Amino acid sequence: MRALMCMVSVLCVLAAGVSGCRSKASKAERQALREAALRQEVEAQFAEAAELQAGGQAGAAMEVLEKGFANAKFKAYRPRFFAQKVDLLLAQDKAGEAGELIVKAWAKEPRLAQVVFGRVRAYYQGKHDDAALLAWGRRLLDMGKGETLPKHLRPQVLEWLLASAMALDDTAATADAVDRLLAGLEPKVAAPRLQQAVNALIGASKFEQAAALIAHLASHRLGSAQEYKDLVVTANLRNRVAAKDWPEVPGAFEACAAQLADDALLGLLRQMFTALRKSQQMALVEDVCKRIFLSAPSKKVSAGYAARSWVELGMMADKKVLPERLTALLDADVLPRDVADSFERHFYQLVEDTEAIKKLYAIGERIKAVCTDKETVDLLEVKLLEGAFITENYDLALEMLERGIADKPKAWHDMAIPKTKAHRALAQGKPLEAIGFFRAFMAAVRASGMEEEHDPTTGVAYSQEWLLGRNAHRIAGIYASIPDPENAAKAREEAKALFDQGFKKAGDDAETLKVLQEELKALGL
């Protein structure tokens, strides 16, 4: 009451001020004064209601709010009075009355209902009353003619409904919520919400409930949109993997390969392969990889990823499977550049196996014949040349070199050709001719200005002097085999001097020095 008397006093002062300055104050200023006075009066009403509520007089507080709500001069403040009424009812645990008030407002004065949208839901959430929340959501969605929930609010209520049904583990209610969601929203809007719902179930290890929701969506008459079909196959796979239902995983992957677009499939494969590896299901990953590139060759990016993974997994167990697996990829119409990628990545792991290299050479020629990517073909040429060397097919190597290796400079060819001829001469039993070609090779190395060469099998950088030392030592060995001990001794001293220079160039690189020392030991130096 004291607050109301103070308000009257304020109004009197303001009124006096207005009347005394009427001639001087502008219309805008007078309007501002009236609005300020009105705000003060409204605030007094709310203060009185709050004071009564705090004193345990909820009924009296509601009367104050009702009077303010009905007062025509407070029309602009009706939404706030309405919100206070709803809050007061909820504070008294009269959620039913608050709900009735809101539903009537949707029919008569929707702007009032929008102000308190979500208040009843928040109340039930605070009480952890999912059953009541489910009923409230249905009430909002099922309002009759003239009480229709605005379109922009319906998605939220549909989400409430689904979340409540899932929290209750109510299969029928969940199916009903899904039906409403499918009927009420466009697929592009509904699908992400359903995905979140399935993910929540999977995250909570409710695999059976997730499977039931997925199955209901798959069988629904409105579930034929691509968004829903994509959701069904991906959700089913995620659920199977999370549940460790390993026997069903391969089929779930194949369903995804058949349904999803290439980019979506690739992202899913990467995620799921990571999950399977964490579960130590390497054999399953290998099996799935093969299924993907065999069953979905048209999904080029995904098939390539699966193919490369399949080769890598096989190599982890047995390096000798490389030729067989590369052949399988070519037979399955995997992109040649993807096959070439695996060929190049693993080629050096088989350099000690001459028979395997022979097989790889044939595969490399086959890849080259169907590959249209010039860069890939050029890289293959280098590997094929190395394959010819490893298998001692020097005539073929010379043929390739004389034809020219793309992107390799003249200086490189000037070194490679005499070295190849030297090896061919040795193979033909012509030691002196071989020595002459090795000397030509060493001269070409010096003329090239090449400082060092990286060994792709070890990653070590060998200096020019070290490379020359190797060849001088080889020449010493050839002389010794003739036999020509005098020239053999000269070449051996030449090799030692070059190796000493190579050691100095290695500096403090401990790893390189270790490799060089081991090489010298193997050479008997």
Coordinates of C-alpha atoms in Angstrom, one line a residue:
M1 CA 0.0 0.0 0.0
R2 CA 2.9 2.3 0.8
A3 CA 4.2 1.7 -2.7
L4 CA 0.9 2.8 -4.2
M5 CA 0.8 6.0 -2.1
C6 CA 4.3 6.9 -3.3
M7 CA 3.2 6.3 -6.8
V8 CA 0.3 8.8 -6.4
S9 CA 2.7 11.3 -5.0
V10 CA 5.0 11.0 -8.0
L11 CA 2.1 11.3 -10.4
C12 CA 1.0 14.5 -8.7
V13 CA 4.4 16.0 -9.0
L14 CA 4.7 15.0 -12.7
A15 CA 1.2 16.3 -13.4
A16 CA 2.1 19.7 -11.8
G17 CA 5.3 19.9 -13.8
V18 CA 3.5 19.2 -17.1
S19 CA 0.7 21.7 -16.5
G20 CA 3.2 24.4 -15.4
C21 CA 5.4 24.0 -18.4
R22 CA 2.7 23.3 -21.1
S23 CA 3.7 26.3 -23.1
K24 CA 7.4 25.6 -23.1
A25 CA 7.6 21.7 -23.3
S26 CA 7.4 20.1 -26.7
K27 CA 4.8 17.5 -27.6
A28 CA 7.5 14.8 -27.7
E29 CA 8.7 15.8 -24.2
R30 CA 5.2 15.7 -22.8
Q31 CA 4.7 12.2 -24.4
A32 CA 7.9 11.0 -22.8
L33 CA 6.8 12.3 -19.4
R34 CA 3.5 10.4 -19.7
E35 CA 5.2 7.2 -20.7
A36 CA 7.6 7.5 -17.8
A37 CA 4.8 8.0 -15.4
L38 CA 3.0 5.0 -16.9
R39 CA 6.1 2.8 -16.5
Q40 CA 6.4 3.9 -12.9
E41 CA 2.8 2.9 -12.3
V42 CA 3.3 -0.5 -14.0
E43 CA 6.4 -1.2 -12.0
A44 CA 4.5 -0.3 -8.8
Q45 CA 1.9 -3.0 -9.8
F46 CA 4.6 -5.6 -10.3
A47 CA 6.4 -4.6 -7.1
E48 CA 3.2 -5.0 -5.1
A49 CA 2.5 -8.4 -6.6
A50 CA 6.0 -9.6 -5.9
E51 CA 5.7 -8.3 -2.3
L52 CA 2.5 -10.2 -1.8
Q53 CA 3.9 -13.4 -3.3
A54 CA 6.9 -13.2 -1.1
G55 CA 4.6 -12.8 1.9
G56 CA 2.7 -16.0 1.0
Q57 CA -0.3 -14.2 -0.4
A58 CA -0.3 -15.7 -3.9
G59 CA -4.0 -15.2 -4.4
A60 CA -3.7 -11.5 -3.6
A61 CA -0.7 -11.2 -5.9
M62 CA -2.7 -12.8 -8.7
E63 CA -5.6 -10.3 -8.2
V64 CA -3.1 -7.4 -8.6
L65 CA -1.8 -9.0 -11.8
E66 CA -5.3 -9.7 -13.1
K67 CA -6.3 -6.1 -12.5
G68 CA -3.2 -4.8 -14.3
F69 CA -3.8 -7.2 -17.2
A70 CA -7.4 -6.0 -17.5
N71 CA -6.6 -2.3 -17.3
A72 CA -7.0 -0.7 -20.7
K73 CA -4.3 1.9 -20.1
F74 CA -1.7 -0.9 -19.5
K75 CA -2.5 -2.5 -22.9
A76 CA 1.1 -2.2 -24.0
Y77 CA 2.2 -4.1 -21.0
R78 CA -0.3 -7.0 -21.3
P79 CA 2.4 -9.5 -22.5
R80 CA 4.4 -8.8 -19.3
F81 CA 1.4 -9.1 -17.0
F82 CA 0.5 -12.3 -18.8
A83 CA 4.0 -13.7 -18.3
Q84 CA 3.9 -12.8 -14.6
K85 CA 0.6 -14.6 -14.2
V86 CA 2.0 -17.8 -15.9
D87 CA 5.1 -17.6 -13.7
L88 CA 3.0 -17.2 -10.6
L89 CA 1.0 -20.3 -11.4
L90 CA 4.1 -22.3 -12.1
A91 CA 5.6 -21.1 -8.8
Q92 CA 2.5 -22.6 -7.1
D93 CA 3.0 -25.9 -9.1
K94 CA -0.2 -25.1 -11.0
A95 CA 1.2 -26.2 -14.4
G96 CA -2.2 -27.4 -15.6
E97 CA -3.8 -24.0 -15.1
A98 CA -0.8 -22.3 -16.6
G99 CA -1.1 -24.6 -19.6
E100 CA -4.8 -23.8 -20.0
L101 CA -4.1 -20.1 -19.9
I102 CA -1.5 -20.4 -22.6
V103 CA -3.7 -22.6 -24.9
K104 CA -6.5 -20.0 -24.7
A105 CA -4.0 -17.3 -25.4
W106 CA -3.0 -19.0 -28.6
A107 CA -6.6 -18.8 -29.8
K108 CA -7.4 -15.3 -28.7
E109 CA -4.1 -13.3 -28.4
P110 CA -1.1 -15.3 -29.8
R111 CA 1.4 -12.6 -29.0
L112 CA 0.8 -13.3 -25.3
A113 CA 1.4 -17.0 -25.8
Q114 CA 4.6 -16.5 -27.7
V115 CA 6.0 -14.5 -24.8
V116 CA 5.8 -17.5 -22.5
F117 CA 6.6 -20.2 -25.1
G118 CA 8.9 -22.7 -23.4
R119 CA 8.0 -21.8 -19.8
V120 CA 5.9 -24.8 -19.1
R121 CA 8.4 -27.1 -20.8
A122 CA 11.2 -25.6 -18.6
Y123 CA 9.0 -26.2 -15.6
Y124 CA 8.5 -29.9 -16.4
Q125 CA 12.2 -30.3 -17.3
G126 CA 13.1 -28.9 -13.8
K127 CA 10.8 -31.6 -12.3
H128 CA 12.2 -34.3 -14.6
D129 CA 8.7 -35.1 -15.6
D130 CA 9.0 -36.5 -19.1
A131 CA 5.5 -37.9 -19.1
A132 CA 4.0 -34.5 -18.4
L133 CA 6.3 -32.9 -20.9
L134 CA 5.2 -35.4 -23.5
A135 CA 1.6 -34.6 -22.9
W136 CA 2.2 -30.9 -23.0
G137 CA 4.0 -31.2 -26.4
R138 CA 1.1 -33.1 -27.8
R139 CA -1.4 -30.6 -26.4
L140 CA 0.4 -27.8 -28.2
L141 CA 0.6 -29.7 -31.5
D142 CA -3.0 -30.9 -31.3
M143 CA -4.6 -27.5 -30.6
G144 CA -7.8 -27.1 -32.6
K145 CA -8.8 -24.6 -35.2
G146 CA -8.0 -21.1 -34.2
E147 CA -5.4 -22.3 -31.8
T148 CA -2.7 -23.5 -34.2
L149 CA 0.9 -23.3 -33.1
P150 CA 2.9 -21.0 -35.5
K151 CA 4.9 -22.8 -38.1
H152 CA 8.3 -21.5 -36.9
L153 CA 7.7 -23.0 -33.4
R154 CA 6.5 -26.4 -34.4
P155 CA 10.0 -27.9 -35.0
Q156 CA 11.0 -27.1 -31.4
V157 CA 7.9 -28.8 -30.0
L158 CA 8.4 -31.8 -32.3
E159 CA 11.9 -32.1 -30.9
W160 CA 10.5 -31.9 -27.3
L161 CA 8.1 -34.7 -28.1
L162 CA 10.8 -37.0 -29.5
A163 CA 13.2 -36.3 -26.6
S164 CA 10.6 -36.9 -24.0
A165 CA 9.4 -40.2 -25.6
M166 CA 13.0 -41.4 -25.8
A167 CA 13.7 -40.4 -22.2
L168 CA 10.7 -42.5 -21.2
D169 CA 12.0 -45.5 -23.3
D170 CA 8.4 -45.6 -24.7
T171 CA 8.6 -47.3 -28.1
A172 CA 5.0 -46.4 -29.1
A173 CA 5.5 -42.7 -28.1
T174 CA 8.8 -42.6 -29.9
A175 CA 7.2 -43.9 -33.1
D176 CA 4.4 -41.4 -32.7
A177 CA 6.9 -38.6 -32.3
V178 CA 8.8 -39.7 -35.4
D179 CA 5.5 -39.8 -37.4
R180 CA 4.7 -36.3 -36.3
L181 CA 8.2 -35.1 -37.2
L182 CA 8.1 -36.7 -40.7
A183 CA 4.6 -35.3 -41.3
G184 CA 5.3 -31.8 -40.0
L185 CA 8.8 -31.0 -41.4
E186 CA 10.6 -31.1 -44.7
P187 CA 13.1 -33.9 -44.9
K188 CA 16.1 -31.5 -45.0
V189 CA 14.8 -30.1 -41.7
A190 CA 13.6 -33.3 -40.0
A191 CA 16.6 -35.5 -40.9
P192 CA 19.2 -33.6 -38.8
R193 CA 16.8 -33.7 -35.8
L194 CA 16.3 -37.4 -36.2
Q195 CA 20.1 -37.9 -36.6
Q196 CA 20.6 -36.1 -33.3
A197 CA 18.0 -38.3 -31.6
V198 CA 19.7 -41.5 -32.9
N199 CA 23.1 -40.3 -31.9
A200 CA 21.8 -39.6 -28.4
L201 CA 20.5 -43.1 -28.0
I202 CA 23.8 -44.6 -29.3
G203 CA 25.8 -42.3 -27.0
A204 CA 23.7 -43.6 -24.1
S205 CA 24.4 -47.2 -25.2
K206 CA 20.7 -47.7 -25.9
F207 CA 21.4 -49.7 -29.0
E208 CA 18.1 -51.6 -29.1
Q209 CA 16.1 -48.4 -28.9
A210 CA 18.2 -46.8 -31.6
A211 CA 17.6 -49.9 -33.8
A212 CA 13.9 -49.6 -33.2
L213 CA 13.8 -45.9 -34.2
I214 CA 15.9 -46.6 -37.3
A215 CA 13.7 -49.5 -38.3
H216 CA 10.5 -47.4 -37.9
L217 CA 12.0 -44.7 -40.0
A218 CA 13.0 -47.2 -42.7
S219 CA 9.5 -48.6 -42.9
H220 CA 7.7 -45.3 -42.8
R221 CA 5.6 -44.3 -45.9
L222 CA 7.3 -40.9 -45.8
G223 CA 10.8 -42.2 -45.4
S224 CA 11.6 -42.4 -49.1
A225 CA 13.4 -39.1 -49.3
Q226 CA 17.1 -39.3 -49.9
E227 CA 17.8 -37.6 -46.6
Y228 CA 16.0 -40.3 -44.8
K229 CA 17.5 -43.1 -46.8
D230 CA 21.0 -41.7 -46.1
L231 CA 20.1 -41.4 -42.4
V232 CA 18.8 -45.0 -42.1
V233 CA 22.0 -46.6 -43.6
T234 CA 24.5 -44.4 -41.7
A235 CA 22.7 -44.6 -38.4
N236 CA 22.4 -48.3 -38.7
L237 CA 26.1 -48.7 -39.4
R238 CA 27.0 -46.4 -36.5
N239 CA 24.7 -48.3 -34.2
R240 CA 26.2 -51.7 -35.2
V241 CA 29.7 -50.5 -34.7
A242 CA 29.0 -48.9 -31.3
A243 CA 27.2 -52.0 -30.2
K244 CA 30.1 -54.2 -31.4
D245 CA 27.7 -56.2 -33.4
W246 CA 30.5 -57.3 -35.7
P247 CA 28.7 -59.9 -37.9
E248 CA 26.3 -57.3 -39.0
V249 CA 28.9 -54.6 -39.7
P250 CA 30.0 -55.7 -43.3
G251 CA 26.4 -55.7 -44.6
A252 CA 25.8 -52.3 -43.0
F253 CA 28.9 -50.9 -44.8
E254 CA 27.7 -52.4 -48.1
A255 CA 24.3 -50.7 -47.6
C256 CA 26.1 -47.4 -47.1
A257 CA 28.2 -47.9 -50.2
A258 CA 25.1 -48.5 -52.3
Q259 CA 23.1 -45.5 -50.9
L260 CA 25.5 -42.7 -50.1
A261 CA 27.1 -40.2 -52.4
D262 CA 30.8 -40.6 -52.9
D263 CA 31.9 -37.7 -50.6
A264 CA 29.5 -38.7 -47.8
L265 CA 30.6 -42.3 -48.1
L266 CA 34.3 -41.3 -47.9
G267 CA 33.7 -39.3 -44.7
L268 CA 31.8 -42.2 -43.1
L269 CA 34.5 -44.8 -44.0
R270 CA 37.2 -42.7 -42.4
Q271 CA 35.2 -42.3 -39.2
M272 CA 34.1 -45.9 -39.0
F273 CA 37.5 -47.4 -39.8
T274 CA 39.0 -45.3 -37.0
A275 CA 36.4 -46.8 -34.6
L276 CA 37.0 -50.3 -35.8
R277 CA 40.8 -49.9 -35.4
K278 CA 40.2 -48.7 -31.8
S279 CA 38.3 -51.9 -31.2
Q280 CA 41.2 -54.0 -32.7
Q281 CA 39.0 -55.1 -35.6
M282 CA 41.7 -55.0 -38.2
A283 CA 40.5 -58.1 -40.0
L284 CA 37.0 -56.6 -40.2
V285 CA 38.4 -53.4 -41.7
E286 CA 40.3 -55.4 -44.3
D287 CA 37.2 -57.3 -45.2
V288 CA 35.1 -54.1 -45.5
C289 CA 37.7 -52.4 -47.6
K290 CA 37.6 -55.2 -50.2
R291 CA 33.8 -55.1 -50.2
I292 CA 33.7 -51.4 -50.8
F293 CA 36.0 -51.2 -53.8
L294 CA 34.4 -54.4 -55.3
S295 CA 30.7 -53.4 -54.7
A296 CA 31.0 -49.6 -55.4
P297 CA 33.6 -49.0 -58.1
S298 CA 31.6 -46.1 -59.3
K299 CA 32.2 -44.2 -56.0
K300 CA 35.8 -43.5 -57.2
V301 CA 37.1 -41.5 -54.3
S302 CA 35.7 -43.9 -51.7
A303 CA 36.7 -47.0 -53.6
G304 CA 40.3 -45.6 -54.0
Y305 CA 40.5 -44.9 -50.2
A306 CA 39.3 -48.4 -49.4
A307 CA 41.6 -49.9 -52.0
R308 CA 44.7 -48.2 -50.6
S309 CA 43.7 -49.1 -47.1
W310 CA 43.3 -52.7 -48.1
V311 CA 46.8 -52.8 -49.6
E312 CA 48.3 -51.2 -46.5
L313 CA 46.6 -53.7 -44.2
G314 CA 47.8 -56.6 -46.3
M315 CA 51.4 -55.3 -46.3
M316 CA 51.3 -55.1 -42.5
A317 CA 50.8 -58.8 -42.3
D318 CA 52.8 -60.0 -45.3
K319 CA 54.7 -57.8 -47.8
K320 CA 54.6 -60.5 -50.5
V321 CA 50.8 -59.8 -51.0
L322 CA 51.6 -56.5 -52.8
P323 CA 51.6 -57.9 -56.4
E324 CA 48.4 -59.9 -55.8
R325 CA 46.6 -57.0 -54.2
L326 CA 47.6 -54.5 -56.9
T327 CA 46.4 -56.9 -59.6
A328 CA 43.0 -57.3 -57.7
L329 CA 42.6 -53.5 -57.7
L330 CA 43.2 -53.3 -61.4
D331 CA 40.8 -56.1 -62.1
A332 CA 38.2 -54.2 -60.0
D333 CA 38.5 -51.1 -62.1
V334 CA 39.9 -49.0 -59.2
L335 CA 41.3 -45.7 -60.6
P336 CA 44.8 -46.3 -62.1
R337 CA 46.2 -43.4 -60.2
D338 CA 45.0 -45.0 -56.9
V339 CA 46.6 -48.3 -57.8
A340 CA 49.8 -46.4 -58.8
D341 CA 49.8 -44.6 -55.5
S342 CA 49.9 -48.0 -53.6
F343 CA 52.5 -49.3 -56.2
E344 CA 54.9 -46.4 -55.5
R345 CA 54.3 -46.3 -51.8
H346 CA 55.3 -49.9 -51.2
F347 CA 57.6 -50.6 -54.1
Y348 CA 60.8 -50.3 -52.1
Q349 CA 59.7 -52.7 -49.5
L350 CA 60.2 -55.5 -52.0
V351 CA 63.5 -54.5 -53.5
E352 CA 65.2 -57.6 -51.9
D353 CA 62.7 -59.9 -53.6
T354 CA 63.7 -60.2 -57.3
E355 CA 60.7 -62.4 -58.2
A356 CA 58.3 -59.9 -56.5
I357 CA 59.9 -57.0 -58.4
K358 CA 59.4 -58.9 -61.7
K359 CA 55.7 -59.2 -60.9
L360 CA 55.6 -55.5 -59.9
Y361 CA 57.3 -54.5 -63.2
A362 CA 54.5 -56.3 -65.1
I363 CA 51.9 -54.6 -63.0
G364 CA 53.5 -51.2 -63.5
E365 CA 53.4 -51.6 -67.2
R366 CA 49.7 -52.5 -66.9
I367 CA 49.0 -49.4 -64.8
K368 CA 50.9 -47.2 -67.2
A369 CA 48.9 -48.6 -70.2
V370 CA 45.5 -47.4 -68.7
C371 CA 46.6 -44.4 -66.7
T372 CA 45.8 -41.0 -68.2
D373 CA 47.5 -38.9 -65.6
K374 CA 50.9 -37.8 -66.9
E375 CA 52.5 -37.1 -63.6
T376 CA 51.6 -40.6 -62.4
V377 CA 52.9 -42.2 -65.6
D378 CA 56.2 -40.2 -65.2
L379 CA 56.6 -41.5 -61.6
L380 CA 55.9 -45.0 -62.7
E381 CA 58.6 -44.8 -65.4
V382 CA 61.2 -44.2 -62.7
K383 CA 60.0 -47.2 -60.7
L384 CA 59.9 -49.4 -63.8
L385 CA 63.5 -48.4 -64.6
E386 CA 64.6 -49.3 -61.1
G387 CA 62.7 -52.6 -61.5
A388 CA 64.6 -53.4 -64.6
F389 CA 67.9 -52.7 -62.7
I390 CA 66.8 -54.9 -59.8
T391 CA 65.9 -57.8 -62.0
E392 CA 69.1 -57.3 -64.1
N393 CA 67.2 -56.6 -67.3
Y394 CA 69.8 -54.2 -68.5
D395 CA 68.7 -54.2 -72.1
L396 CA 65.3 -53.1 -71.1
A397 CA 66.8 -50.5 -68.8
L398 CA 68.9 -49.1 -71.6
E399 CA 66.0 -49.1 -74.0
M400 CA 64.0 -47.0 -71.5
L401 CA 66.9 -44.6 -70.8
E402 CA 67.6 -44.1 -74.5
R403 CA 64.0 -43.4 -75.1
G404 CA 64.1 -40.9 -72.3
I405 CA 62.6 -40.7 -68.8
A406 CA 60.2 -37.8 -68.6
D407 CA 61.1 -34.9 -66.3
K408 CA 64.7 -36.2 -65.8
P409 CA 67.4 -33.8 -67.1
K410 CA 70.1 -34.6 -69.6
A411 CA 72.8 -34.8 -66.8
W412 CA 70.8 -37.5 -65.1
H413 CA 70.6 -39.5 -68.3
D414 CA 74.3 -38.9 -68.9
M415 CA 75.0 -40.7 -65.5
A416 CA 72.4 -43.4 -65.8
I417 CA 73.3 -44.7 -69.3
P418 CA 77.0 -45.5 -68.7
K419 CA 76.1 -47.0 -65.3
T420 CA 73.6 -49.3 -66.9
K421 CA 76.0 -50.3 -69.7
A422 CA 78.6 -51.1 -67.0
H423 CA 76.3 -53.5 -65.2
R424 CA 75.3 -55.1 -68.5
A425 CA 79.0 -55.6 -69.4
L426 CA 79.6 -57.3 -66.0
A427 CA 76.6 -59.6 -66.7
Q428 CA 78.1 -60.4 -70.1
G429 CA 81.5 -61.3 -68.6
K430 CA 83.3 -58.2 -70.0
P431 CA 85.1 -56.7 -67.0
L432 CA 87.4 -54.2 -68.7
E433 CA 84.5 -52.9 -70.7
A434 CA 82.5 -52.6 -67.5
I435 CA 85.4 -50.7 -65.8
G436 CA 85.4 -48.2 -68.7
F437 CA 81.7 -47.5 -68.3
F438 CA 82.0 -47.2 -64.5
R439 CA 84.7 -44.6 -65.1
A440 CA 82.4 -42.8 -67.6
F441 CA 79.7 -42.8 -65.0
M442 CA 82.0 -41.3 -62.4
A443 CA 83.0 -38.6 -64.8
A444 CA 79.4 -37.8 -65.5
V445 CA 78.7 -37.6 -61.7
R446 CA 81.6 -35.0 -61.3
A447 CA 80.3 -33.1 -64.3
S448 CA 76.8 -33.0 -63.0
G449 CA 77.7 -30.9 -60.0
M450 CA 75.5 -33.2 -57.9
E451 CA 76.2 -32.6 -54.2
E452 CA 74.4 -35.6 -52.8
E453 CA 71.8 -38.3 -53.5
H454 CA 69.1 -39.6 -51.2
D455 CA 68.6 -43.3 -50.8
P456 CA 64.8 -43.9 -50.9
T457 CA 65.1 -47.1 -48.9
T458 CA 67.0 -45.6 -46.0
G459 CA 66.4 -41.8 -46.3
V460 CA 70.2 -41.2 -45.9
A461 CA 71.8 -38.5 -48.1
Y462 CA 75.0 -39.8 -49.6
S463 CA 77.6 -37.2 -50.8
Q464 CA 79.1 -37.2 -54.2
E465 CA 82.4 -38.4 -52.8
W466 CA 80.7 -41.3 -51.2
L467 CA 79.0 -42.3 -54.4
L468 CA 82.3 -42.1 -56.3
G469 CA 84.0 -44.1 -53.5
R470 CA 81.5 -46.9 -54.0
N471 CA 82.2 -47.1 -57.7
A472 CA 86.0 -46.9 -57.2
H473 CA 85.6 -49.8 -54.7
R474 CA 83.5 -51.7 -57.3
I475 CA 86.2 -51.1 -59.9
A476 CA 88.8 -52.5 -57.5
G477 CA 86.8 -55.6 -57.1
I478 CA 86.5 -56.1 -60.8
Y479 CA 90.3 -55.7 -61.3
A480 CA 90.8 -58.2 -58.5
S481 CA 88.6 -60.7 -60.3
I482 CA 90.5 -60.5 -63.6
P483 CA 93.0 -60.8 -61.8
D484 CA 94.9 -57.4 -61.9
P485 CA 96.2 -56.9 -58.3
E486 CA 98.2 -53.7 -59.2
N487 CA 95.2 -51.8 -60.6
A488 CA 93.0 -53.3 -57.9
A489 CA 95.2 -51.8 -55.2
K490 CA 95.2 -48.4 -56.9
A491 CA 91.4 -48.4 -57.2
R492 CA 91.1 -49.5 -53.5
E493 CA 93.2 -46.6 -52.4
E494 CA 91.2 -44.2 -54.5
A495 CA 88.0 -45.6 -52.8
K496 CA 89.4 -45.1 -49.3
A497 CA 90.3 -41.4 -50.1
L498 CA 86.9 -40.7 -51.4
F499 CA 85.2 -42.4 -48.4
D500 CA 87.3 -40.3 -46.1
Q501 CA 86.0 -37.2 -47.8
G502 CA 82.5 -38.5 -47.6
F503 CA 82.9 -39.0 -43.8
K504 CA 84.1 -35.4 -43.4
K505 CA 81.0 -34.2 -45.3
A506 CA 78.7 -36.1 -43.1
G507 CA 79.8 -33.8 -40.2
D508 CA 78.0 -34.5 -36.9
D509 CA 75.0 -36.3 -38.4
A510 CA 75.2 -39.4 -36.1
E511 CA 72.5 -41.4 -38.0
T512 CA 74.3 -40.9 -41.3
L513 CA 77.7 -41.7 -39.8
K514 CA 76.3 -44.9 -38.4
V515 CA 75.0 -46.0 -41.8
L516 CA 78.3 -45.1 -43.5
Q517 CA 80.3 -47.0 -40.9
E518 CA 78.2 -50.1 -41.4
E519 CA 78.5 -49.9 -45.1
L520 CA 82.3 -49.7 -44.9
K521 CA 82.4 -52.7 -42.6
A522 CA 80.3 -54.6 -45.1
L523 CA 82.8 -53.7 -47.8
G524 CA 85.7 -54.9 -45.6
L525 CA 87.3 -51.5 -45.1

